[in-house]
């Protein structure tokens, strides 16, 4: 099958391109900017475009599927040419559904935890040599790509993102998958540039649950009030399996999970990750892995990339990097690190980087999010606000939103870097939370600071 990717350099797009290449498809693509690691990975497999830019002449009648990335605009020259020729144009999730419509689709949804839960499931399957197709939003240890597609595997595990599908298709991605088995981890308002009210945001999850195939299964976190309400109020004829955070203890910096065989040490920590683990266990059991085998496998799960990822450790000091940026994630991650290291000074640094977090109206959602930290730092770039064409966020608005008198705020990368490298991290835990890089922070230098 001949496929062409418009915006092949994206994290998700280039992984799908590699998966189709491995499947034997003829793959081409274009983009106006391709960064690492996408560039090297595409080049290794002969899929890197010879030149950057958009080339309508690449779009020919023999292309059977054009896959459109979110990075491409509606007036993209290649897209316009594809439309003129009447070619079949797919969004990323639409094409994934086409690849999996004859499989049992397992879709992991929720405002937070979906990458970690998907990763846990795949870790368990990999541990027990059970072959499944998948799409996950992070690079996993032991897996070559973030997308894997075959003709033979019975199951496909999909991370179900609620963001938009493509410039042409404004539906949330997870509305296109029609799961046989679904999970809902939590609902906390996000993506306010697309979903302007909380009610509008919740509605997307209601639609998701209603699209589970008749007789299918919904595994859901009943500790989340909104998730519980969505699950209980759906009229869809499905089986419902609630889960809660399992019992556990923390001893000498090690988390011990209560199991039928007794306390078991695990690599991940924090109440939110134990909650994620409970959801993953139910999904794995519905995929044929019994409880004992699940526990055996999950003991060695170290976490998904950038999700509470330990980047450095020295005598009496440790540093973690986390993708957390929404209020609920920031709060859960900060509490997790403090609970794991209760006798150390927790220095929590949050970069406000996304559309939602840089929105003056949304900022109030962060109240209390950094309360578990001993030292709380917020970094944001006024330039990022301008680039995203948002109203200016003031120092006072941020200070008032977090409701913390001792909050430290930096707006210049060098000032933030000076703070980090001037701080004495003896008997401390450093937590860096961002979907960006603090205006160009070199994390290898941070590792050296802690190690």
Coordinates of C-alpha atoms in Angstrom, one line a residue:
X1 CA 0.0 0.0 0.0
X2 CA 1.4 3.5 -0.9
X3 CA 1.0 6.1 1.9
X4 CA 2.1 9.7 2.1
X5 CA 2.5 11.7 5.3
X6 CA 1.9 15.4 5.4
X7 CA 3.9 16.6 8.4
X8 CA 5.9 13.3 8.8
X9 CA 8.3 14.8 11.4
X10 CA 5.9 14.8 14.4
X11 CA 6.5 12.5 17.3
X12 CA 3.3 10.5 16.6
X13 CA 3.4 10.8 12.8
X14 CA 7.0 9.6 12.3
X15 CA 6.3 6.6 14.6
X16 CA 3.3 5.7 12.5
X17 CA 5.4 6.1 9.3
X18 CA 8.0 3.7 10.8
X19 CA 5.3 1.2 11.8
X20 CA 3.9 1.1 8.3
X21 CA 7.4 0.8 6.8
X22 CA 8.0 -2.2 9.0
X23 CA 4.7 -3.6 7.9
X24 CA 5.9 -3.4 4.3
X25 CA 4.0 -0.3 3.1
X26 CA 5.5 2.1 0.6
X27 CA 5.9 5.3 2.7
X28 CA 6.8 8.9 1.7
X29 CA 6.3 12.1 3.5
X30 CA 7.0 15.9 3.8
X31 CA 7.5 18.5 6.5
X32 CA 8.8 22.0 6.8
X33 CA 10.8 21.2 10.0
X34 CA 12.0 17.9 11.4
X35 CA 13.9 17.7 14.7
X36 CA 15.6 15.0 16.6
X37 CA 15.0 12.2 17.3
X38 CA 12.5 12.0 14.4
X39 CA 15.1 13.1 11.9
X40 CA 17.6 10.4 12.7
X41 CA 15.0 7.7 13.0
X42 CA 13.4 8.5 9.6
X43 CA 16.9 8.8 8.0
X44 CA 17.9 5.3 9.3
X45 CA 15.0 3.7 7.5
X46 CA 15.2 5.8 4.3
X47 CA 12.1 7.8 5.0
X48 CA 13.6 11.3 5.6
X49 CA 12.4 13.7 2.9
X50 CA 15.3 14.9 0.7
X51 CA 14.4 18.5 1.3
X52 CA 12.2 20.4 3.8
X53 CA 9.0 22.0 2.6
X54 CA 5.8 21.1 0.8
X55 CA 5.9 19.7 -2.7
X56 CA 2.5 19.3 -4.4
X57 CA 4.2 17.3 -7.2
X58 CA 4.8 14.5 -4.7
X59 CA 1.0 14.0 -4.5
X60 CA 0.1 11.6 -7.3
X61 CA -2.9 9.4 -8.2
X62 CA -1.3 6.2 -7.1
X63 CA -1.2 7.2 -3.4
X64 CA -3.8 5.1 -1.6
X65 CA -3.8 7.0 1.7
X66 CA -2.7 10.5 2.6
X67 CA -2.2 10.9 6.4
X68 CA -2.6 14.4 7.7
X69 CA -0.7 15.6 10.8
X70 CA -1.9 18.3 13.2
X71 CA 1.1 20.4 12.3
X72 CA -0.2 20.9 8.7
X73 CA -2.5 23.8 8.0
X74 CA -5.8 23.6 6.1
X75 CA -4.2 25.5 3.1
X76 CA -1.2 23.1 2.9
X77 CA -0.2 22.8 -0.8
X78 CA 0.1 19.0 -0.6
X79 CA -3.3 18.7 1.1
X80 CA -4.9 20.9 -1.5
X81 CA -3.4 18.8 -4.3
X82 CA -4.7 15.6 -2.6
X83 CA -8.2 17.1 -2.5
X84 CA -8.0 18.0 -6.2
X85 CA -7.1 14.5 -7.1
X86 CA -9.8 13.1 -4.8
X87 CA -7.3 11.0 -2.8
X88 CA -8.4 9.3 0.5
X89 CA -7.2 11.6 3.3
X90 CA -7.0 10.3 6.9
X91 CA -6.3 11.9 10.2
X92 CA -3.8 10.1 12.4
X93 CA -6.5 8.4 14.6
X94 CA -8.8 7.7 11.6
X95 CA -6.0 5.7 9.9
X96 CA -5.2 3.9 13.2
X97 CA -8.9 2.8 13.3
X98 CA -8.7 1.6 9.7
X99 CA -5.7 -0.5 10.7
X100 CA -7.4 -2.0 13.7
X101 CA -11.1 -2.3 12.8
X102 CA -10.9 -6.1 12.7
X103 CA -9.0 -6.3 16.1
X104 CA -10.1 -6.0 19.7
X105 CA -9.5 -2.3 20.4
X106 CA -8.4 -1.4 23.9
X107 CA -8.4 2.4 24.4
X108 CA -7.0 4.1 27.5
X109 CA -8.6 7.6 28.0
X110 CA -8.5 10.3 30.7
X111 CA -7.0 13.7 31.3
X112 CA -4.1 12.2 33.1
X113 CA -2.4 8.8 33.5
X114 CA -3.2 7.4 30.1
X115 CA 0.4 7.2 28.9
X116 CA 1.5 5.5 32.1
X117 CA -1.4 3.1 32.1
X118 CA -0.9 2.2 28.4
X119 CA 2.8 1.7 29.1
X120 CA 2.1 -0.5 32.1
X121 CA -0.1 -2.7 30.0
X122 CA 2.5 -3.0 27.2
X123 CA 5.2 -3.7 29.7
X124 CA 3.2 -6.7 31.1
X125 CA 2.4 -8.0 27.6
X126 CA 6.1 -7.7 26.6
X127 CA 7.3 -9.4 29.8
X128 CA 5.0 -12.4 29.1
X129 CA 5.9 -12.4 25.3
X130 CA 2.3 -11.7 24.4
X131 CA 2.2 -10.0 21.0
X132 CA -0.2 -7.0 20.6
X133 CA -0.4 -4.0 18.3
X134 CA -0.2 -0.6 20.0
X135 CA 0.1 3.1 19.9
X136 CA 1.5 4.9 23.0
X137 CA 2.5 8.6 23.6
X138 CA 6.0 7.9 25.0
X139 CA 9.1 5.9 24.1
X140 CA 9.2 2.8 26.2
X141 CA 12.1 0.7 27.3
X142 CA 12.3 -2.4 25.2
X143 CA 10.2 -1.1 22.4
X144 CA 11.6 0.3 19.1
X145 CA 8.7 2.5 18.2
X146 CA 5.7 4.1 19.8
X147 CA 3.4 2.5 17.2
X148 CA 3.3 -1.2 16.2
X149 CA 0.9 -2.6 13.6
X150 CA 0.5 -6.1 12.2
X151 CA -2.0 -8.1 10.3
X152 CA -1.9 -11.0 12.8
X153 CA -2.3 -9.7 16.4
X154 CA -5.7 -10.0 17.9
X155 CA -5.4 -6.9 20.3
X156 CA -4.4 -3.3 19.7
X157 CA -3.8 -1.1 22.7
X158 CA -4.4 2.6 22.0
X159 CA -3.6 5.7 24.1
X160 CA -6.8 7.7 23.7
X161 CA -6.0 11.4 23.5
X162 CA -8.9 13.9 23.7
X163 CA -7.2 16.5 21.6
X164 CA -8.3 17.3 18.0
X165 CA -7.7 14.8 15.2
X166 CA -6.5 17.0 12.4
X167 CA -6.9 20.5 10.9
X168 CA -9.8 19.1 8.8
X169 CA -11.3 16.8 11.5
X170 CA -12.0 18.7 14.7
X171 CA -13.2 15.6 16.6
X172 CA -11.2 14.4 19.6
X173 CA -8.9 11.6 18.6
X174 CA -10.4 9.0 21.0
X175 CA -13.8 9.5 19.4
X176 CA -12.6 7.7 16.3
X177 CA -11.4 4.4 17.9
X178 CA -14.7 2.8 18.9
X179 CA -13.2 0.6 21.7
X180 CA -14.2 -2.9 22.7
X181 CA -12.5 -2.4 26.0
X182 CA -12.0 1.2 27.4
X183 CA -10.5 2.7 30.5
X184 CA -11.2 6.2 32.0
X185 CA -8.5 7.3 34.5
X186 CA -9.6 10.8 35.4
X187 CA -11.2 14.0 34.1
X188 CA -9.7 17.4 34.9
X189 CA -10.3 20.3 32.6
X190 CA -7.6 20.8 30.0
X191 CA -7.1 22.1 26.4
X192 CA -9.2 25.2 27.1
X193 CA -8.2 26.6 23.7
X194 CA -10.4 23.8 22.2
X195 CA -12.9 23.1 25.0
X196 CA -13.8 26.5 26.5
X197 CA -15.9 25.2 29.4
X198 CA -15.5 22.3 31.8
X199 CA -19.0 21.0 30.8
X200 CA -17.9 21.0 27.1
X201 CA -14.7 19.1 28.1
X202 CA -16.6 16.5 30.1
X203 CA -19.0 16.0 27.2
X204 CA -16.1 14.6 25.1
X205 CA -15.7 11.8 27.6
X206 CA -19.4 11.1 27.7
X207 CA -19.3 10.7 23.9
X208 CA -16.2 8.4 24.3
X209 CA -18.0 6.1 26.7
X210 CA -21.1 6.0 24.5
X211 CA -19.0 4.8 21.6
X212 CA -17.8 1.7 23.4
X213 CA -19.1 -1.2 21.3
X214 CA -22.3 -2.8 22.6
X215 CA -21.5 -5.5 25.2
X216 CA -18.0 -4.0 25.6
X217 CA -16.2 -3.2 28.9
X218 CA -15.5 0.1 30.7
X219 CA -12.8 0.0 33.4
X220 CA -13.0 3.3 35.4
X221 CA -11.5 5.1 38.3
X222 CA -14.3 5.4 40.8
X223 CA -12.3 7.7 43.0
X224 CA -12.6 10.4 40.4
X225 CA -16.1 12.0 41.0
X226 CA -16.5 13.2 37.4
X227 CA -15.4 9.8 35.9
X228 CA -17.8 8.0 38.3
X229 CA -20.7 10.2 37.2
X230 CA -19.9 9.7 33.5
X231 CA -19.6 5.9 33.9
X232 CA -22.8 5.6 36.0
X233 CA -25.0 7.8 33.8
X234 CA -24.2 6.3 30.4
X235 CA -27.0 4.4 28.8
X236 CA -24.6 2.4 26.7
X237 CA -25.1 -1.4 27.2
X238 CA -21.7 -2.2 28.5
X239 CA -20.1 -4.0 31.5
X240 CA -18.6 -1.6 34.0
X241 CA -15.6 -2.4 36.2
X242 CA -14.6 0.3 38.8
X243 CA -11.2 0.4 40.4
X244 CA -9.6 2.2 43.3
X245 CA -6.1 2.9 44.6
X246 CA -4.7 -0.3 46.1
X247 CA -3.2 -0.5 49.6
X248 CA 0.6 0.2 49.8
X249 CA 3.3 1.4 52.1
X250 CA 6.5 3.3 51.7
X251 CA 9.6 2.1 53.6
X252 CA 13.1 3.6 53.3
X253 CA 12.2 5.2 49.9
X254 CA 10.7 2.0 48.5
X255 CA 7.0 1.6 47.7
X256 CA 5.5 -1.8 48.7
X257 CA 2.3 -2.8 47.0
X258 CA -0.1 -5.1 49.0
X259 CA -0.7 -8.3 47.0
X260 CA -2.3 -11.6 47.9
X261 CA 1.2 -12.9 48.3
X262 CA 2.2 -10.1 50.6
X263 CA 4.0 -6.7 50.2
X264 CA 5.8 -6.5 46.9
X265 CA 8.4 -3.8 46.1
X266 CA 7.7 -1.9 42.9
X267 CA 9.8 0.7 40.9
X268 CA 7.1 3.4 40.5
X269 CA 5.6 5.4 43.4
X270 CA 2.9 7.9 44.3
X271 CA -0.8 7.4 44.9
X272 CA -1.6 8.4 41.3
X273 CA 0.7 5.8 39.9
X274 CA -0.7 3.1 42.2
X275 CA -4.1 4.1 41.0
X276 CA -2.9 3.8 37.4
X277 CA -1.5 0.3 38.2
X278 CA -5.0 -0.8 39.5
X279 CA -6.5 0.3 36.2
X280 CA -3.8 -1.5 34.2
X281 CA -4.4 -4.7 36.1
X282 CA -8.1 -4.8 35.2
X283 CA -7.3 -4.2 31.5
X284 CA -4.6 -6.9 31.5
X285 CA -7.0 -9.4 33.1
X286 CA -9.5 -8.7 30.4
X287 CA -6.8 -9.4 27.9
X288 CA -6.1 -12.8 29.4
X289 CA -3.3 -12.1 31.9
X290 CA -4.1 -13.4 35.4
X291 CA -3.5 -11.4 38.6
X292 CA -0.4 -13.4 39.7
X293 CA 1.3 -12.9 36.2
X294 CA 0.4 -9.2 36.3
X295 CA 2.1 -8.7 39.6
X296 CA 5.2 -10.6 38.5
X297 CA 5.6 -8.4 35.4
X298 CA 4.6 -5.0 36.9
X299 CA 7.3 -5.3 39.6
X300 CA 10.0 -4.4 37.0
X301 CA 8.1 -1.5 35.4
X302 CA 10.2 1.7 35.8
X303 CA 7.7 4.2 34.3
X304 CA 7.1 5.9 30.9
X305 CA 9.6 8.4 29.5
X306 CA 9.2 11.9 31.1
X307 CA 6.6 10.5 33.6
X308 CA 8.3 10.8 37.0
X309 CA 11.5 9.9 35.4
X310 CA 14.5 9.8 37.7
X311 CA 17.3 11.7 35.9
X312 CA 19.9 11.8 38.6
X313 CA 20.7 10.7 42.1
X314 CA 23.5 11.4 44.5
X315 CA 24.2 11.1 48.2
X316 CA 21.1 12.5 49.9
X317 CA 19.8 14.1 46.7
X318 CA 17.7 13.1 43.7
X319 CA 16.1 14.7 40.6
X320 CA 13.0 13.8 38.7
X321 CA 11.6 15.1 35.4
X322 CA 7.9 14.9 34.7
X323 CA 5.6 16.0 31.8
X324 CA 3.1 17.3 34.3
X325 CA 1.6 20.7 33.4
X326 CA -2.1 20.6 34.1
X327 CA -3.2 21.5 37.7
X328 CA -4.3 17.9 38.6
X329 CA -1.1 16.4 37.3
X330 CA 1.1 19.0 39.0
X331 CA -0.6 18.4 42.3
X332 CA -0.5 14.5 42.1
X333 CA 3.2 14.5 41.0
X334 CA 4.3 17.0 43.7
X335 CA 2.5 15.0 46.4
X336 CA 4.0 11.7 45.1
X337 CA 7.6 12.9 45.4
X338 CA 7.0 14.4 48.8
X339 CA 5.5 11.2 50.1
X340 CA 8.4 9.2 48.7
X341 CA 11.0 11.5 50.3
X342 CA 9.2 13.0 53.4
X343 CA 12.4 13.9 55.2
X344 CA 14.0 15.8 52.3
X345 CA 13.4 19.3 51.1
X346 CA 11.2 19.1 48.0
X347 CA 12.1 21.8 45.4
X348 CA 9.3 21.7 42.8
X349 CA 9.8 23.7 39.6
X350 CA 6.8 24.2 37.2
X351 CA 7.0 25.7 33.7
X352 CA 3.8 27.3 32.5
X353 CA 4.1 26.4 28.8
X354 CA 0.8 25.2 27.3
X355 CA -2.1 27.2 26.0
X356 CA -4.1 26.4 29.0
X357 CA -1.5 27.1 31.6
X358 CA -0.7 30.5 30.1
X359 CA -4.3 31.5 30.0
X360 CA -5.1 34.2 32.6
X361 CA -8.6 32.8 33.2
X362 CA -7.4 29.2 33.6
X363 CA -4.6 30.1 36.1
X364 CA -6.9 30.0 39.1
X365 CA -7.2 26.2 38.5
X366 CA -3.6 25.9 39.9
X367 CA -4.6 26.9 43.4
X368 CA -2.9 24.5 45.9
X369 CA -1.2 22.5 43.1
X370 CA 2.3 23.2 44.6
X371 CA 1.3 23.0 48.3
X372 CA 3.2 19.8 48.9
X373 CA 6.5 21.4 47.9
X374 CA 8.8 22.9 50.5
X375 CA 10.2 25.3 47.8
X376 CA 7.9 26.1 45.0
X377 CA 9.1 27.7 41.8
X378 CA 7.2 28.8 38.7
X379 CA 8.9 29.7 35.4
X380 CA 7.1 31.2 32.4
X381 CA 8.3 33.1 29.3
X382 CA 6.4 36.2 28.3
X383 CA 7.7 35.5 24.8
X384 CA 5.8 32.2 24.8
X385 CA 2.6 34.1 25.7
X386 CA 3.2 36.4 22.7
X387 CA 3.9 33.5 20.3
X388 CA 0.7 31.8 21.4
X389 CA -1.1 35.2 20.9
X390 CA -2.6 35.1 24.4
X391 CA -3.3 38.0 26.7
X392 CA -0.3 38.9 28.8
X393 CA 0.0 37.0 32.1
X394 CA 1.3 39.1 34.9
X395 CA 3.5 38.2 37.9
X396 CA 0.7 39.2 40.2
X397 CA -1.8 36.9 38.4
X398 CA 0.5 33.9 38.8
X399 CA 1.2 34.7 42.5
X400 CA -2.5 35.1 43.3
X401 CA -3.5 31.9 41.4
X402 CA -1.3 29.5 43.3
X403 CA -2.3 31.0 46.6
X404 CA 1.2 30.7 48.1
X405 CA 3.0 33.7 49.6
X406 CA 6.5 32.2 49.3
X407 CA 6.1 31.2 45.6
X408 CA 9.3 32.0 43.6
X409 CA 8.6 33.2 40.0
X410 CA 11.1 33.6 37.2
X411 CA 10.4 35.0 33.7
X412 CA 13.9 34.8 32.2
X413 CA 15.7 31.4 31.5
X414 CA 19.1 32.6 32.9
X415 CA 17.5 33.7 36.2
X416 CA 15.9 30.3 36.6
X417 CA 19.2 28.6 35.7
X418 CA 21.1 30.8 38.2
X419 CA 18.6 29.7 40.9
X420 CA 19.0 26.0 40.1
X421 CA 22.8 26.1 40.0
X422 CA 23.1 28.3 43.1
X423 CA 20.9 26.1 45.2
X424 CA 22.3 23.7 47.8
X425 CA 20.5 20.4 47.1
X426 CA 21.8 18.6 50.1
X427 CA 19.1 16.3 51.6
X428 CA 16.7 17.5 48.8
X429 CA 14.5 16.2 46.0
X430 CA 14.3 18.3 42.8
X431 CA 11.2 18.0 40.7
X432 CA 11.2 19.6 37.2
X433 CA 7.7 19.7 35.7
X434 CA 7.2 20.9 32.2
X435 CA 6.1 20.0 28.6
X436 CA 8.9 22.3 27.5
X437 CA 12.5 22.9 28.6
X438 CA 12.5 26.1 30.7
X439 CA 13.7 28.3 27.8
X440 CA 16.6 26.0 26.9
X441 CA 17.7 24.3 30.1
X442 CA 20.3 21.6 29.5
X443 CA 19.1 18.6 31.6
X444 CA 22.5 17.0 31.4
X445 CA 23.9 19.9 33.3
X446 CA 21.2 19.4 35.9
X447 CA 22.2 15.7 36.2
X448 CA 25.7 16.7 36.9
X449 CA 24.5 19.1 39.6
X450 CA 22.7 16.3 41.5
X451 CA 25.1 13.4 40.8

